[in-house]
Coordinates of C-alpha atoms in Angstrom, one line a residue:
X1 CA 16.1 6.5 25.9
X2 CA 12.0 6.1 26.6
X3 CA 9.8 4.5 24.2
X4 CA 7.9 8.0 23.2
X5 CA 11.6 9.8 22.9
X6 CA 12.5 6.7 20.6
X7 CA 9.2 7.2 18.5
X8 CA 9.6 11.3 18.7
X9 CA 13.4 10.7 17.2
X10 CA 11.8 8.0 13.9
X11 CA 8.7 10.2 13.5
X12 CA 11.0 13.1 13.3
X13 CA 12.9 11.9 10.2
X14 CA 10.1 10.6 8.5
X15 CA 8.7 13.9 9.1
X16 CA 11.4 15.4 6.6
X17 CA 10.8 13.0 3.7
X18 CA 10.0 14.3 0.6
X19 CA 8.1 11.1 -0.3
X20 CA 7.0 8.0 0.6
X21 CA 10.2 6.2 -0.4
X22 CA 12.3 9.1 1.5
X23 CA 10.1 8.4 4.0
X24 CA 10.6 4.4 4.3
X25 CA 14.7 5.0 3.9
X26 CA 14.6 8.1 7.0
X27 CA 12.6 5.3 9.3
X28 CA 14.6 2.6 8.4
X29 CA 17.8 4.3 9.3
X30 CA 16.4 5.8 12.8
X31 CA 15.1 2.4 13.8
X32 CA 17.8 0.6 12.7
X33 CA 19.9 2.5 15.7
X34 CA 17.4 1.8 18.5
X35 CA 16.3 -1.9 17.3
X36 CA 19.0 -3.5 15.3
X37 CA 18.1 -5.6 12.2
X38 CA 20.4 -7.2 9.5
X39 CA 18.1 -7.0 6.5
X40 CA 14.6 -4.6 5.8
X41 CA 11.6 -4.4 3.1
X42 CA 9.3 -1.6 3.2
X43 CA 6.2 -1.4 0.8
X44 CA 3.3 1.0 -0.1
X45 CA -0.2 -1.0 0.3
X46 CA -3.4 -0.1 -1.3
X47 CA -5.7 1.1 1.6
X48 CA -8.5 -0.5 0.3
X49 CA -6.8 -4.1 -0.8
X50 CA -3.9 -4.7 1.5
X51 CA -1.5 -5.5 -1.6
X52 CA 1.5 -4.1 -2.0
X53 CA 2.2 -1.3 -4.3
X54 CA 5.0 1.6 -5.2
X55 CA 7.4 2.7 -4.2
X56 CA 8.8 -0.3 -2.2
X57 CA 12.4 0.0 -0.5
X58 CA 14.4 -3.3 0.0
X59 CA 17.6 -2.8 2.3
X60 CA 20.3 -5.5 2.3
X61 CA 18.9 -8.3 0.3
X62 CA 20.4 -7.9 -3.2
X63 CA 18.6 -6.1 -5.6
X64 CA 15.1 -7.7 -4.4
X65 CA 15.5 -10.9 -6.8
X66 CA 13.8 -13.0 -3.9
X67 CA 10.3 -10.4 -3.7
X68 CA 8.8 -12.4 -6.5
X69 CA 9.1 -16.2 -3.8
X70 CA 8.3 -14.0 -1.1
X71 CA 4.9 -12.1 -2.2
X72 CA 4.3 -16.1 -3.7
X73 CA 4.5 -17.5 -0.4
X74 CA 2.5 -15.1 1.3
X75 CA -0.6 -15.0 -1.1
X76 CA -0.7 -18.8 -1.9
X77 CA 1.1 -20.9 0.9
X78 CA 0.0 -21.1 4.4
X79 CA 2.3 -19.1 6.6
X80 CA 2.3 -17.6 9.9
X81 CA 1.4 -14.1 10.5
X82 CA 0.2 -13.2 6.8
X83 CA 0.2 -9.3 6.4
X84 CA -3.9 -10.0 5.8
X85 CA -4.3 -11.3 9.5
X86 CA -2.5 -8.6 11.3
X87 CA -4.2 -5.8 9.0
X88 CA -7.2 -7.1 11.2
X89 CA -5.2 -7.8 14.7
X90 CA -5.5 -5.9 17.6
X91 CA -1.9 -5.2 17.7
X92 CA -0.4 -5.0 14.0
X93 CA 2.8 -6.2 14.3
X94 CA 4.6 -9.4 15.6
X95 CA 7.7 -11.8 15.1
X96 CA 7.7 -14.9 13.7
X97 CA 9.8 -17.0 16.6
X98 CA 7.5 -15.5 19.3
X99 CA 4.4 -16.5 17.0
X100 CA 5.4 -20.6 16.8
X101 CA 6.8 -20.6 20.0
X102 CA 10.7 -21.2 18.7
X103 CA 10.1 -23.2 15.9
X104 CA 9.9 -20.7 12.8
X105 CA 9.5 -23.9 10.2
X106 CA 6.0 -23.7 11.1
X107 CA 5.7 -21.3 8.3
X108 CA 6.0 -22.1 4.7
X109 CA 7.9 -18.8 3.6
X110 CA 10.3 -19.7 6.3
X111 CA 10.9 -23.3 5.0
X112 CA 11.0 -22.3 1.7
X113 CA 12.7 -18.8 1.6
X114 CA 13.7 -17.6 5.0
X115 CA 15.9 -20.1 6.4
X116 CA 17.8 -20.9 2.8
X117 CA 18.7 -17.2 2.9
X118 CA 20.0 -17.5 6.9
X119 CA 17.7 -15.2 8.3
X120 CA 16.6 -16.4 11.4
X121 CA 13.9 -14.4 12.1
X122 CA 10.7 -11.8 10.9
X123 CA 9.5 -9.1 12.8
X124 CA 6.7 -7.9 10.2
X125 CA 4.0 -5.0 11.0
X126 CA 0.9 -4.0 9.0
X127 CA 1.0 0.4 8.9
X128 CA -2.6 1.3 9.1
X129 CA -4.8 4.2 10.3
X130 CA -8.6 4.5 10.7
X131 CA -8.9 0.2 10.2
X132 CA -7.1 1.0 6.6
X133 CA -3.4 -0.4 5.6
X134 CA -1.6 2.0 4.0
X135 CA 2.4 0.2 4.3
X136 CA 3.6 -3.0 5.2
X137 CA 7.3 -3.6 7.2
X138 CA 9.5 -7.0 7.6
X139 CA 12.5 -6.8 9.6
X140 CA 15.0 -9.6 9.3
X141 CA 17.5 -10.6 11.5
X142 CA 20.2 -13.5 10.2
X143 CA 21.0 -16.8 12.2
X144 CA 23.0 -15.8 15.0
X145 CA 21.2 -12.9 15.9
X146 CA 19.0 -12.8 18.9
X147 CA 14.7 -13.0 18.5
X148 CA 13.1 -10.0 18.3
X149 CA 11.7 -9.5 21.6
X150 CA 8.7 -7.9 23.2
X151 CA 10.0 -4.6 23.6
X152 CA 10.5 -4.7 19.8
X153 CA 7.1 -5.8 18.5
X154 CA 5.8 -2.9 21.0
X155 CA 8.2 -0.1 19.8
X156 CA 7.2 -0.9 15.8
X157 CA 3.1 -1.6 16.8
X158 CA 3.3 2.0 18.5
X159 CA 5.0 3.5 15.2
X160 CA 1.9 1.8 12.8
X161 CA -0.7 4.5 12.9
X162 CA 1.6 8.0 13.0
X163 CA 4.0 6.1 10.2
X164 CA 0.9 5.1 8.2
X165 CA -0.4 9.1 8.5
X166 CA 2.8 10.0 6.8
X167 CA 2.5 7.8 4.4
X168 CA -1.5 8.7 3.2
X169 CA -0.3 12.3 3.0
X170 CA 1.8 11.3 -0.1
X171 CA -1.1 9.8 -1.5
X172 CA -2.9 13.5 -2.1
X173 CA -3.4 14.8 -5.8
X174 CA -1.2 17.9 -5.6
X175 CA 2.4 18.7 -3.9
X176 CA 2.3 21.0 -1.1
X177 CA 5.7 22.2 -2.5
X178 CA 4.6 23.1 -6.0
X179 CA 2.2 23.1 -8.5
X180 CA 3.3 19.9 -10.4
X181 CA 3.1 16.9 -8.3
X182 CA 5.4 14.8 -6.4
X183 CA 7.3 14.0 -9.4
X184 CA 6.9 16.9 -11.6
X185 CA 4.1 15.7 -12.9
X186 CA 0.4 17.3 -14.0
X187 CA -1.8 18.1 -10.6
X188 CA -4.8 15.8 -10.9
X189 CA -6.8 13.7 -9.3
X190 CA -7.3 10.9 -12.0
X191 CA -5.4 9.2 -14.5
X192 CA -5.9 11.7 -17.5
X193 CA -3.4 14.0 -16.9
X194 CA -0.1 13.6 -18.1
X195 CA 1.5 11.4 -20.8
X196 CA 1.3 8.1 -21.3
X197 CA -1.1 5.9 -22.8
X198 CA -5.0 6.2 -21.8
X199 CA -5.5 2.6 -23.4
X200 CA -5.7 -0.6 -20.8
X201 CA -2.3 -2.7 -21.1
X202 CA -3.3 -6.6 -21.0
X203 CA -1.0 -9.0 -19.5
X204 CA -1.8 -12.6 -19.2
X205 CA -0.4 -15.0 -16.7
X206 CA -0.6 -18.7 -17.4
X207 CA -1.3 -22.0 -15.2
X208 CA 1.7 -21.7 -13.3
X209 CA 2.2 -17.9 -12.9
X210 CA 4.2 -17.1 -16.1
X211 CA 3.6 -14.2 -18.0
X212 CA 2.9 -15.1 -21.4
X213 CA 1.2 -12.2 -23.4
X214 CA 1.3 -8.2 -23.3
X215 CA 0.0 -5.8 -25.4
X216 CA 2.6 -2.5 -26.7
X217 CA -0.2 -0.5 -24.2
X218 CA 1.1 -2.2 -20.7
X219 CA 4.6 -1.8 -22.1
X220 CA 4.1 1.8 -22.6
X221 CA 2.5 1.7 -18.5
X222 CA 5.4 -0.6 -17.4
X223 CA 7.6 1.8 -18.8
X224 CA 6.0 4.8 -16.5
X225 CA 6.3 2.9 -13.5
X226 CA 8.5 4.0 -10.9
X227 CA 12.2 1.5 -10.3
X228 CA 11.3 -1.0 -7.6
X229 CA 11.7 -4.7 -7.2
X230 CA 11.2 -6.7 -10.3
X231 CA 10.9 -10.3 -11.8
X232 CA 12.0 -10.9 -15.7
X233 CA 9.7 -12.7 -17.6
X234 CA 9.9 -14.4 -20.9
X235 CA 8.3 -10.9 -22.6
X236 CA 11.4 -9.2 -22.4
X237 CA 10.0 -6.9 -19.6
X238 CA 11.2 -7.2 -16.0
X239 CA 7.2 -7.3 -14.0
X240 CA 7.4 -4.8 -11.4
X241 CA 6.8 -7.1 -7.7
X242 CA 3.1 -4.8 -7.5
X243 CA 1.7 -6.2 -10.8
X244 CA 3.0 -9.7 -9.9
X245 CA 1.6 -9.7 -6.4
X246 CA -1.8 -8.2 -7.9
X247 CA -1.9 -11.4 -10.5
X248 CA -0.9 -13.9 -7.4
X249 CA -3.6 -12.3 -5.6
X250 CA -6.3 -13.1 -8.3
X251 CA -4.5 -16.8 -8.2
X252 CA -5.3 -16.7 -4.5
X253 CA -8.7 -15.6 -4.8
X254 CA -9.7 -17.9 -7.4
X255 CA -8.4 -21.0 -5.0
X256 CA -10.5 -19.6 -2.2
X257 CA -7.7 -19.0 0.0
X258 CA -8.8 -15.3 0.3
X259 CA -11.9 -13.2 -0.3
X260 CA -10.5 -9.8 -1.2
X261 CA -10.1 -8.0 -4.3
X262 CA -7.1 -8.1 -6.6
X263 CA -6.6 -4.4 -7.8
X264 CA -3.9 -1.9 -6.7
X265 CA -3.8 1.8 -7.3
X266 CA -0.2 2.8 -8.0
X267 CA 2.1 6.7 -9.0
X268 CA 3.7 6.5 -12.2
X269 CA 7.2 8.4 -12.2
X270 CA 5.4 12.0 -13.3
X271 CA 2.8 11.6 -11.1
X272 CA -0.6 10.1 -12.9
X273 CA -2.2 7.5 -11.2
X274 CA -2.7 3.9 -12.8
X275 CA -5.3 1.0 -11.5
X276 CA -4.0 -2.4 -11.8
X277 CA -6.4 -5.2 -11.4
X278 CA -6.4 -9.1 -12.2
X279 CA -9.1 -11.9 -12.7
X280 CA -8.5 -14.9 -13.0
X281 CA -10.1 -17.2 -16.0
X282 CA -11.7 -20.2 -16.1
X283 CA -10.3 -23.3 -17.6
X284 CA -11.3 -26.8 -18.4
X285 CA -13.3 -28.8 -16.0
X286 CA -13.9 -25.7 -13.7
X287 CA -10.5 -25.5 -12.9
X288 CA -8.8 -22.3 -12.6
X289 CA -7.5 -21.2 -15.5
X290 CA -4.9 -18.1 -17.1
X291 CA -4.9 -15.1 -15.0
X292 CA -5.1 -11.9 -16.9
X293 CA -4.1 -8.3 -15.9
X294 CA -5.2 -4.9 -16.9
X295 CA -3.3 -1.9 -16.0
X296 CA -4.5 1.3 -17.1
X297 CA -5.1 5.2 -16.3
X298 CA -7.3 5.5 -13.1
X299 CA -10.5 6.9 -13.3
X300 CA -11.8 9.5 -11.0
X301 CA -14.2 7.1 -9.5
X302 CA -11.4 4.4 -8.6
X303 CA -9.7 7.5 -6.8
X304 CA -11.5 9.5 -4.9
X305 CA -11.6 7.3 -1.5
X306 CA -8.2 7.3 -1.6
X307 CA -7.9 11.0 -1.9
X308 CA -9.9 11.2 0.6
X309 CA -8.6 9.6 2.9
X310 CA -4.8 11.0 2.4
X311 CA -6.5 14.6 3.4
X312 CA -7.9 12.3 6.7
X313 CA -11.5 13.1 5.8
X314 CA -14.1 10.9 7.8
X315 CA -16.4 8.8 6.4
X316 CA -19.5 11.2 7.2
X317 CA -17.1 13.8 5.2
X318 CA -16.2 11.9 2.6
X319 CA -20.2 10.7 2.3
X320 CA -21.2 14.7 2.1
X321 CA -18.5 15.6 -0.3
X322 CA -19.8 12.4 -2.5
X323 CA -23.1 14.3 -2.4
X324 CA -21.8 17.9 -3.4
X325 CA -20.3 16.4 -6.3
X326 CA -23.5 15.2 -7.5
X327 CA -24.8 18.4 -7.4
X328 CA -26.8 18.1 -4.7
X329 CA -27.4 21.6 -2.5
X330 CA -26.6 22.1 1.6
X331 CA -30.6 21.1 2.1
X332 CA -30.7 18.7 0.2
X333 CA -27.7 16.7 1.5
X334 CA -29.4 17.5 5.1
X335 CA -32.7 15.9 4.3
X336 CA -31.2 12.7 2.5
X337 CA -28.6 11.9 5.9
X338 CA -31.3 13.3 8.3
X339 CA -29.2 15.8 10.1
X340 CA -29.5 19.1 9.9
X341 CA -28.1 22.0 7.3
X342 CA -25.9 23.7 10.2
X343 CA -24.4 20.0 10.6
X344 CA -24.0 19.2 6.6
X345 CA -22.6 23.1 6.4
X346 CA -19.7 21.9 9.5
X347 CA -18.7 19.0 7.8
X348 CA -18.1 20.7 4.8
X349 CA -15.9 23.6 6.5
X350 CA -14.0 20.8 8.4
X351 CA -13.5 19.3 4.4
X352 CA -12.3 22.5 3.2
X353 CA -10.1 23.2 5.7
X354 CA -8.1 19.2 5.9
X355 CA -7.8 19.8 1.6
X356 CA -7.2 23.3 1.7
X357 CA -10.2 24.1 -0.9
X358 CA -12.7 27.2 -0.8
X359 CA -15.7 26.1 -3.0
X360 CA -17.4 23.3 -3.9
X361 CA -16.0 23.6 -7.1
X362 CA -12.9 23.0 -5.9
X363 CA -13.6 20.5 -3.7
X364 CA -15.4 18.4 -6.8
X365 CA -12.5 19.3 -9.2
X366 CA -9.9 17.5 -6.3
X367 CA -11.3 14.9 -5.3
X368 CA -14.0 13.4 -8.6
X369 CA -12.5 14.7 -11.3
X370 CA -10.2 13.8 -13.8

């Protein structure tokens, strides 16, 4: 079979997922027949951050007890091929043997995780579109097995971008299917909508990573989190693997390892969106101290690039939407981007038509409002 009829046959399945998850389980399956692998994880990622966020599928590794050492090693150790650098790489995908020439010790997540589990090598990919990440892929194959080889690091690099449009769709504020969501839940744009608790939860993480405090409002938010890959923690509430890798990610940026920001925006089971984002303190001497995690209802604001990019708008598109919203009329836009009103009045058709919106009142109500 050619390489385009192999990506025509995964594109096809994923094509027929009713969700992102659906999505993940349909591709897995497909390439699974053409490029045999022992062990999978597929994740969500924020498009703006890079960290990983729900729904996450892990396939043939337990029930995902090793996530929490994984998503550790990769934010705070110094590995090969961190999902960070190939977000950036000219080819987003690539195997860990091939990368240190044989000798997969080289990387921390391999001495410390990998090879005590037997797998024997990584073939991990970065699924992104327009420069932005929107998924994250490791295949696994156990010792025995052969290297993932070239043909393989091709075949998954090719399937980034189209697997990565799929997955932005699921990320739009209504289901094309029905007037309630993905999940059944209230069709907005924001946070508001919905039950669940409009108050920030608080968690805080001490020294060494442990969860140490909540508040009864990020119980109520855990609770409306979708199932997924957890770690328990002494609060008697397993931490989904997105919150902890959101709170390693402040650890990580607070040691200078990384410059990016820690915050995630994540789908609660009926359909509101949640922002999750961690700091990390201060402690004696200048030393980094406890890290502490809010979770709360998103607000429009946090929102709308990511809406906006899930209907594929452009960033001159998404810049003249901004402006309608704030009220501003088809000359007005025209004089402050110094183009012309026939130019402001195209973009705006080519808006309307990628959301499927017939006014601007529409189009605010979408994509900035709650």
């Amino acid at each position: 079979m050619t390489r385009p009829h192999r990506h025509a046959e995964i594109l096809s399945a994923a094509d027929r997922a009713a969700d992102a998850l659906d999505c993940f389980g349909r591709a897995s399956a497909r390439l699974r027949r053409l490029m045999p692998f022992d062990a999978a994880v597929w994740s969500a990622t924020d498009p703006e951050t890079g960290l990983v966020t729900a729904p996450m599928l892990v396939e043939n590794l337990g029930s995902g007890e090793g996530c929490g050492a994984y998503w550790e090693s990769e934010l705070l150790e110094e590995n090969v091929l961190p999902f960070r650098d190939l977000a950036r790489a000219a080819v987003p995908a690539a195997g860990l043997r091939a990368a240190t020439g044989g000798l997969p010790a080289r990387s921390a997540r391999f001495r410390s995780l990998l090879g005590g589990q037997g797998i024997d090598d990584e073939l991990r990919a970065v699924l992104r579109i327009g420069g932005r990440p929107w998924g994250s892929v490791s295949l696994f194959r156990m010792r025995g097995a052969p290297a993932f080889g070239q043909d393989d690091v091709a075949l998954l690099a090719e399937l980034s971008e189209p697997l990565a449009d799929r997955l932005r769709r699921f990320a739009t504020p209504h289901d094309p299917h029905g007037p309630h969501g993905p999940d059944g839940g209230d069709d907005v744009a924001g946070g508001g909508g919905g039950g669940g608790s409009s108050a920030p939860g608080l968690v805080l993480f001490d020294e060494s990573g442990e969860a140490t405090s909540i508040n009864e409002e990020a119980r109520a938010h855990l609770a409306a989190l979708p199932d997924g890959p957890s770690t328990p923690s002494p609060l008697g509430v397993r931490l989904p693997i997105w919150l902890v890798g959101t709170a390693l990610q402040a650890r990580a940026i607070a040691q200078g390892r990384d410059r990016g920001n820690a915050r995630i925006r994540l789908r609660t089971r009926d359909g509101r969106w949640l922002s999750c984002r961690a700091s990390c303190l201060s402690g004696s001497g200048g030393r980094p101290g406890p890290v502490v995690l809010v979770i709360e209802p998103a607000a429009p604001a946090d929102l709308a690039l990511i809406v906006a990019q899930s209907y594929g708008l452009t960033p001159r598109e998404f810049e003249i939407a901004r402006l309608v919203a704030q009220g501003l009329a088809t000359s007005e836009i025209a004089a402050a981007l110094f183009i012309s009103p026939h130019t402001v009045r195209g973009h705006l058709k080519a808006v309307f038509g990628k959301a499927g919106l017939s006014s601007r009142g529409e189009l605010v109500a979408r994509l900035f409002a709650g």
